[in-house]
mmCIF file of N, CA and C in Angstrom:
data_model
loop_
_atom_site.group_PDB
_atom_site.id
_atom_site.type_symbol
_atom_site.label_atom_id
_atom_site.label_comp_id
_atom_site.label_asym_id
_atom_site.label_seq_id
_atom_site.Cartn_x
_atom_site.Cartn_y
_atom_site.Cartn_z
ATOM 1 N N UNK A 1 154.330 109.493 129.516
ATOM 2 C CA UNK A 1 153.509 110.502 129.267
ATOM 3 C C UNK A 1 153.222 110.864 127.780
ATOM 4 N N UNK A 2 154.422 111.089 126.960
ATOM 5 C CA UNK A 2 154.316 110.421 125.601
ATOM 6 C C UNK A 2 153.711 108.856 124.999
ATOM 7 N N UNK A 3 153.899 108.134 125.188
ATOM 8 C CA UNK A 3 153.019 106.705 125.623
ATOM 9 C C UNK A 3 151.563 107.307 125.749
ATOM 10 N N UNK A 4 150.663 107.907 126.848
ATOM 11 C CA UNK A 4 150.085 107.803 127.017
ATOM 12 C C UNK A 4 149.156 108.542 126.361
ATOM 13 N N UNK A 5 149.433 109.876 125.291
ATOM 14 C CA UNK A 5 149.730 110.430 123.797
ATOM 15 C C UNK A 5 149.017 109.733 122.608
ATOM 16 N N UNK A 6 150.479 108.857 122.741
ATOM 17 C CA UNK A 6 150.557 108.738 121.967
ATOM 18 C C UNK A 6 148.675 107.186 121.721
ATOM 19 N N UNK A 7 148.761 106.436 122.888
ATOM 20 C CA UNK A 7 147.648 105.414 122.983
ATOM 21 C C UNK A 7 146.505 106.341 123.232
ATOM 22 N N UNK A 8 146.605 107.083 123.525
ATOM 23 C CA UNK A 8 145.149 108.277 123.733
ATOM 24 C C UNK A 8 144.828 108.496 121.691
ATOM 25 N N UNK A 9 145.987 108.901 121.692
ATOM 26 C CA UNK A 9 146.027 109.603 120.090
ATOM 27 C C UNK A 9 144.920 108.134 118.787
ATOM 28 N N UNK A 10 145.527 106.390 119.298
ATOM 29 C CA UNK A 10 145.616 105.895 118.712
ATOM 30 C C UNK A 10 143.396 104.725 119.010
ATOM 31 N N UNK A 11 143.151 105.243 120.345
ATOM 32 C CA UNK A 11 142.296 105.026 120.484
ATOM 33 C C UNK A 11 141.531 106.092 119.989
ATOM 34 N N UNK A 12 141.327 106.807 120.081
ATOM 35 C CA UNK A 12 140.124 108.194 118.944
ATOM 36 C C UNK A 12 140.036 107.703 117.747
ATOM 37 N N UNK A 13 141.751 107.188 116.743
ATOM 38 C CA UNK A 13 141.643 107.045 115.534
ATOM 39 C C UNK A 13 140.835 105.941 115.212
ATOM 40 N N UNK A 14 140.800 104.765 116.418
ATOM 41 C CA UNK A 14 140.001 103.844 115.876
ATOM 42 C C UNK A 14 138.778 103.809 116.483
ATOM 43 N N UNK A 15 137.990 104.597 117.391
ATOM 44 C CA UNK A 15 136.564 105.373 116.956
ATOM 45 C C UNK A 15 136.238 105.882 116.044
ATOM 46 N N UNK A 16 137.044 106.846 115.397
ATOM 47 C CA UNK A 16 136.874 107.475 114.285
ATOM 48 C C UNK A 16 136.189 106.951 113.161
ATOM 49 N N UNK A 17 137.255 105.602 112.753
ATOM 50 C CA UNK A 17 137.131 104.482 111.327
ATOM 51 C C UNK A 17 136.121 103.691 111.642
ATOM 52 N N UNK A 18 135.911 103.190 112.937
ATOM 53 C CA UNK A 18 134.781 102.463 113.297
ATOM 54 C C UNK A 18 132.827 103.442 113.043
ATOM 55 N N UNK A 19 133.404 104.156 113.941
ATOM 56 C CA UNK A 19 132.028 105.812 112.951
ATOM 57 C C UNK A 19 131.904 105.973 111.679
ATOM 58 N N UNK A 20 133.195 106.257 110.900
ATOM 59 C CA UNK A 20 133.295 106.377 109.846
ATOM 60 C C UNK A 20 132.583 104.329 108.865
ATOM 61 N N UNK A 21 133.139 103.366 108.850
ATOM 62 C CA UNK A 21 133.037 102.403 108.946
ATOM 63 C C UNK A 21 131.713 102.287 108.328
ATOM 64 N N UNK A 22 130.834 102.731 109.493
ATOM 65 C CA UNK A 22 129.419 101.872 110.631
ATOM 66 C C UNK A 22 127.880 102.890 109.915
ATOM 67 N N UNK A 23 128.764 104.132 109.514
ATOM 68 C CA UNK A 23 127.739 105.603 108.296
ATOM 69 C C UNK A 23 127.912 104.635 107.344
ATOM 70 N N UNK A 24 128.882 104.513 106.743
ATOM 71 C CA UNK A 24 128.343 104.257 105.309
ATOM 72 C C UNK A 24 128.195 102.272 105.191
ATOM 73 N N UNK A 25 127.461 101.968 106.054
ATOM 74 C CA UNK A 25 127.021 100.412 106.154
ATOM 75 C C UNK A 25 125.420 100.646 105.244
ATOM 76 N N UNK A 26 125.005 99.545 104.911
ATOM 77 C CA UNK A 26 123.782 100.260 104.181
ATOM 78 C C UNK A 26 122.963 99.002 104.469
ATOM 79 N N UNK A 27 122.387 99.104 104.945
ATOM 80 C CA UNK A 27 120.577 98.349 105.218
ATOM 81 C C UNK A 27 120.455 97.678 104.714
ATOM 82 N N UNK A 28 119.622 95.594 104.669
ATOM 83 C CA UNK A 28 119.954 95.326 103.296
ATOM 84 C C UNK A 28 118.917 94.824 104.078
ATOM 85 N N UNK A 29 118.049 94.898 102.090
ATOM 86 C CA UNK A 29 116.273 94.024 103.035
ATOM 87 C C UNK A 29 116.483 92.916 103.256
ATOM 88 N N UNK A 30 115.280 91.741 104.726
ATOM 89 C CA UNK A 30 115.517 90.396 104.537
ATOM 90 C C UNK A 30 114.676 89.852 103.536
ATOM 91 N N UNK A 31 114.618 90.957 102.354
ATOM 92 C CA UNK A 31 114.362 89.499 100.618
ATOM 93 C C UNK A 31 115.381 90.205 100.080
ATOM 94 N N UNK A 32 115.932 89.354 99.070
ATOM 95 C CA UNK A 32 116.432 89.266 98.038
ATOM 96 C C UNK A 32 115.304 90.314 97.562
ATOM 97 N N UNK A 33 115.939 90.766 96.265
ATOM 98 C CA UNK A 33 115.123 92.461 95.270
ATOM 99 C C UNK A 33 114.511 91.611 94.534
ATOM 100 N N UNK A 34 114.637 89.973 93.868
ATOM 101 C CA UNK A 34 114.158 89.555 92.422
ATOM 102 C C UNK A 34 112.421 89.043 93.597
ATOM 103 N N UNK A 35 112.412 89.044 94.629
ATOM 104 C CA UNK A 35 110.913 88.324 96.181
ATOM 105 C C UNK A 35 110.036 89.004 95.564
ATOM 106 N N UNK A 36 110.756 90.464 95.508
ATOM 107 C CA UNK A 36 110.047 91.298 94.670
ATOM 108 C C UNK A 36 109.126 92.447 94.051
ATOM 109 N N UNK A 37 110.020 91.051 92.927
ATOM 110 C CA UNK A 37 109.420 91.465 91.389
ATOM 111 C C UNK A 37 107.563 90.810 91.078
ATOM 112 N N UNK A 38 106.937 91.795 90.697
ATOM 113 C CA UNK A 38 105.650 91.070 90.240
ATOM 114 C C UNK A 38 105.734 89.805 89.474
ATOM 115 N N UNK A 39 105.073 89.166 89.294
ATOM 116 C CA UNK A 39 104.434 88.454 88.366
ATOM 117 C C UNK A 39 104.529 87.779 87.108
ATOM 118 N N UNK A 40 105.554 87.741 85.697
ATOM 119 C CA UNK A 40 105.866 87.666 84.832
ATOM 120 C C UNK A 40 106.150 86.108 83.927
ATOM 121 N N UNK A 41 104.920 85.851 83.491
ATOM 122 C CA UNK A 41 104.329 85.168 82.353
ATOM 123 C C UNK A 41 105.664 84.501 81.864
ATOM 124 N N UNK A 42 106.099 85.839 80.844
ATOM 125 C CA UNK A 42 107.004 85.736 79.796
ATOM 126 C C UNK A 42 105.888 86.106 78.821
ATOM 127 N N UNK A 43 106.240 85.118 77.966
ATOM 128 C CA UNK A 43 106.003 86.376 76.136
ATOM 129 C C UNK A 43 106.198 84.773 75.043
ATOM 130 N N UNK A 44 106.108 83.935 75.790
ATOM 131 C CA UNK A 44 106.387 82.534 74.796
ATOM 132 C C UNK A 44 104.823 81.382 75.624
ATOM 133 N N UNK A 45 104.161 80.423 74.527
ATOM 134 C CA UNK A 45 103.343 80.031 74.624
ATOM 135 C C UNK A 45 102.640 78.726 75.485
ATOM 136 N N UNK A 46 104.026 78.051 76.189
ATOM 137 C CA UNK A 46 104.512 76.877 76.588
ATOM 138 C C UNK A 46 102.909 77.676 77.589
ATOM 139 N N UNK A 47 103.640 76.141 78.583
ATOM 140 C CA UNK A 47 103.248 76.715 80.566
ATOM 141 C C UNK A 47 103.444 75.158 81.505
ATOM 142 N N UNK A 48 104.203 75.802 81.464
ATOM 143 C CA UNK A 48 105.776 75.632 82.436
ATOM 144 C C UNK A 48 105.011 75.812 83.791
ATOM 145 N N UNK A 49 104.859 74.832 84.989
ATOM 146 C CA UNK A 49 104.633 74.396 86.622
ATOM 147 C C UNK A 49 106.069 74.937 86.876
ATOM 148 N N UNK A 50 105.351 76.244 87.285
ATOM 149 C CA UNK A 50 106.766 77.368 88.461
ATOM 150 C C UNK A 50 106.053 78.231 89.434
ATOM 151 N N UNK A 51 107.335 78.301 90.231
ATOM 152 C CA UNK A 51 106.428 79.036 92.092
ATOM 153 C C UNK A 51 107.509 80.566 91.336
ATOM 154 N N UNK A 52 106.812 81.602 91.935
ATOM 155 C CA UNK A 52 106.521 82.803 91.868
ATOM 156 C C UNK A 52 106.563 83.361 92.962
ATOM 157 N N UNK A 53 107.981 84.120 94.199
ATOM 158 C CA UNK A 53 107.042 84.669 95.527
ATOM 159 C C UNK A 53 106.627 85.886 95.770
ATOM 160 N N UNK A 54 104.856 85.572 96.082
ATOM 161 C CA UNK A 54 104.322 86.517 96.142
ATOM 162 C C UNK A 54 104.316 87.025 96.902
ATOM 163 N N UNK A 55 104.916 88.665 96.685
ATOM 164 C CA UNK A 55 105.703 89.498 97.748
ATOM 165 C C UNK A 55 104.384 90.037 99.149
ATOM 166 N N UNK A 56 103.600 90.443 98.345
ATOM 167 C CA UNK A 56 102.597 91.055 98.573
ATOM 168 C C UNK A 56 100.850 90.228 99.990
ATOM 169 N N UNK A 57 101.659 88.696 99.194
ATOM 170 C CA UNK A 57 100.770 87.484 99.934
ATOM 171 C C UNK A 57 101.941 86.455 101.051
ATOM 172 N N UNK A 58 103.038 87.147 100.649
ATOM 173 C CA UNK A 58 104.057 86.198 101.288
ATOM 174 C C UNK A 58 103.859 85.170 101.718
ATOM 175 N N UNK A 59 104.030 84.664 99.758
ATOM 176 C CA UNK A 59 104.610 82.663 100.398
ATOM 177 C C UNK A 59 104.405 83.221 98.816
ATOM 178 N N UNK A 60 105.036 81.942 98.387
ATOM 179 C CA UNK A 60 105.052 80.857 97.146
ATOM 180 C C UNK A 60 104.461 80.734 95.815
ATOM 181 N N UNK A 61 104.093 81.149 95.419
ATOM 182 C CA UNK A 61 102.130 80.841 94.855
ATOM 183 C C UNK A 61 103.188 79.843 92.972
ATOM 184 N N UNK A 62 102.323 79.236 92.478
ATOM 185 C CA UNK A 62 102.075 78.511 91.688
ATOM 186 C C UNK A 62 101.612 79.425 90.274
ATOM 187 N N UNK A 63 102.744 79.478 89.549
ATOM 188 C CA UNK A 63 101.851 80.053 87.740
ATOM 189 C C UNK A 63 101.861 78.680 86.819
ATOM 190 N N UNK A 64 101.966 79.371 86.218
ATOM 191 C CA UNK A 64 102.417 78.825 84.163
ATOM 192 C C UNK A 64 102.865 80.034 83.542
ATOM 193 N N UNK A 65 104.095 79.778 83.592
ATOM 194 C CA UNK A 65 105.150 79.811 82.871
ATOM 195 C C UNK A 65 105.554 79.650 80.918
ATOM 196 N N UNK A 66 105.710 80.296 80.279
ATOM 197 C CA UNK A 66 105.063 80.441 78.628
ATOM 198 C C UNK A 66 107.120 80.349 78.015
ATOM 199 N N UNK A 67 108.107 80.820 79.402
ATOM 200 C CA UNK A 67 109.098 79.409 79.309
ATOM 201 C C UNK A 67 110.377 80.825 77.707
ATOM 202 N N UNK A 68 109.916 81.528 77.718
ATOM 203 C CA UNK A 68 110.745 83.138 76.869
ATOM 204 C C UNK A 68 110.464 84.696 78.155
ATOM 205 N N UNK A 69 111.771 84.992 77.791
ATOM 206 C CA UNK A 69 111.212 86.246 78.851
ATOM 207 C C UNK A 69 110.504 86.260 80.120
ATOM 208 N N UNK A 70 109.880 86.909 80.411
ATOM 209 C CA UNK A 70 109.622 87.100 81.975
ATOM 210 C C UNK A 70 110.584 87.507 82.666
ATOM 211 N N UNK A 71 110.664 87.712 83.640
ATOM 212 C CA UNK A 71 111.777 87.957 85.558
ATOM 213 C C UNK A 71 112.893 87.046 86.027
ATOM 214 N N UNK A 72 113.125 86.835 86.484
ATOM 215 C CA UNK A 72 113.513 86.289 87.570
ATOM 216 C C UNK A 72 113.125 85.266 89.449
ATOM 217 N N UNK A 73 111.971 86.539 89.077
ATOM 218 C CA UNK A 73 110.917 85.979 90.274
ATOM 219 C C UNK A 73 110.610 84.812 89.953
ATOM 220 N N UNK A 74 111.004 83.475 89.314
ATOM 221 C CA UNK A 74 110.916 81.996 88.535
ATOM 222 C C UNK A 74 110.755 81.254 89.154
ATOM 223 N N UNK A 75 110.856 80.744 90.082
ATOM 224 C CA UNK A 75 111.685 78.810 90.335
ATOM 225 C C UNK A 75 110.781 78.189 89.759
ATOM 226 N N UNK A 76 112.173 76.576 89.576
ATOM 227 C CA UNK A 76 111.568 75.887 89.191
ATOM 228 C C UNK A 76 110.696 74.754 90.591
ATOM 229 N N UNK A 77 110.679 75.061 91.841
ATOM 230 C CA UNK A 77 110.148 74.357 93.103
ATOM 231 C C UNK A 77 109.656 75.300 93.655
ATOM 232 N N UNK A 78 108.858 74.555 94.275
ATOM 233 C CA UNK A 78 108.375 75.109 95.855
ATOM 234 C C UNK A 78 108.958 75.594 96.756
ATOM 235 N N UNK A 79 109.618 75.030 97.056
ATOM 236 C CA UNK A 79 111.510 74.268 98.508
ATOM 237 C C UNK A 79 112.172 75.033 97.385
ATOM 238 N N UNK A 80 113.007 76.138 96.543
ATOM 239 C CA UNK A 80 113.398 76.797 95.964
ATOM 240 C C UNK A 80 112.857 78.444 96.310
ATOM 241 N N UNK A 81 111.742 78.325 96.273
ATOM 242 C CA UNK A 81 111.328 80.081 95.960
ATOM 243 C C UNK A 81 111.229 80.882 97.695
ATOM 244 N N UNK A 82 110.616 79.160 98.371
ATOM 245 C CA UNK A 82 110.849 79.267 99.782
ATOM 246 C C UNK A 82 112.255 80.064 100.602
ATOM 247 N N UNK A 83 113.277 79.130 99.436
ATOM 248 C CA UNK A 83 114.819 79.016 100.773
ATOM 249 C C UNK A 83 115.375 80.419 100.238
ATOM 250 N N UNK A 84 114.999 80.703 98.946
ATOM 251 C CA UNK A 84 115.317 82.255 98.519
ATOM 252 C C UNK A 84 114.701 82.940 99.340
ATOM 253 N N UNK A 85 113.528 82.825 99.129
ATOM 254 C CA UNK A 85 112.077 84.259 99.702
ATOM 255 C C UNK A 85 112.366 83.972 100.662
ATOM 256 N N UNK A 86 113.127 82.880 102.169
ATOM 257 C CA UNK A 86 112.985 82.665 103.564
ATOM 258 C C UNK A 86 111.932 83.653 103.908
ATOM 259 N N UNK A 87 111.102 81.613 103.283
ATOM 260 C CA UNK A 87 109.687 82.054 103.686
ATOM 261 C C UNK A 87 109.122 81.510 104.629
ATOM 262 N N UNK A 88 109.286 81.996 105.954
ATOM 263 C CA UNK A 88 109.171 80.774 107.025
ATOM 264 C C UNK A 88 107.678 80.502 107.153
#
């Protein structure tokens, strides 16, 4: 009888732990945060060919990067942009 009570207690404890951890999980966006950043050409006057992920259009697009400042939605290639932002 005592073994059965211990087993029942362990089952309930395990269930409560799983429920607790499941409630703490944060749903992740399918897109990294940087892929939602707006186009930012930067403040300098260079004209480097770069790609940024246009979240509204759902694709990587070409832009001219000024060479400084800007944000992290800035990729050297279309392949890298599509890989990071998971374009299908």
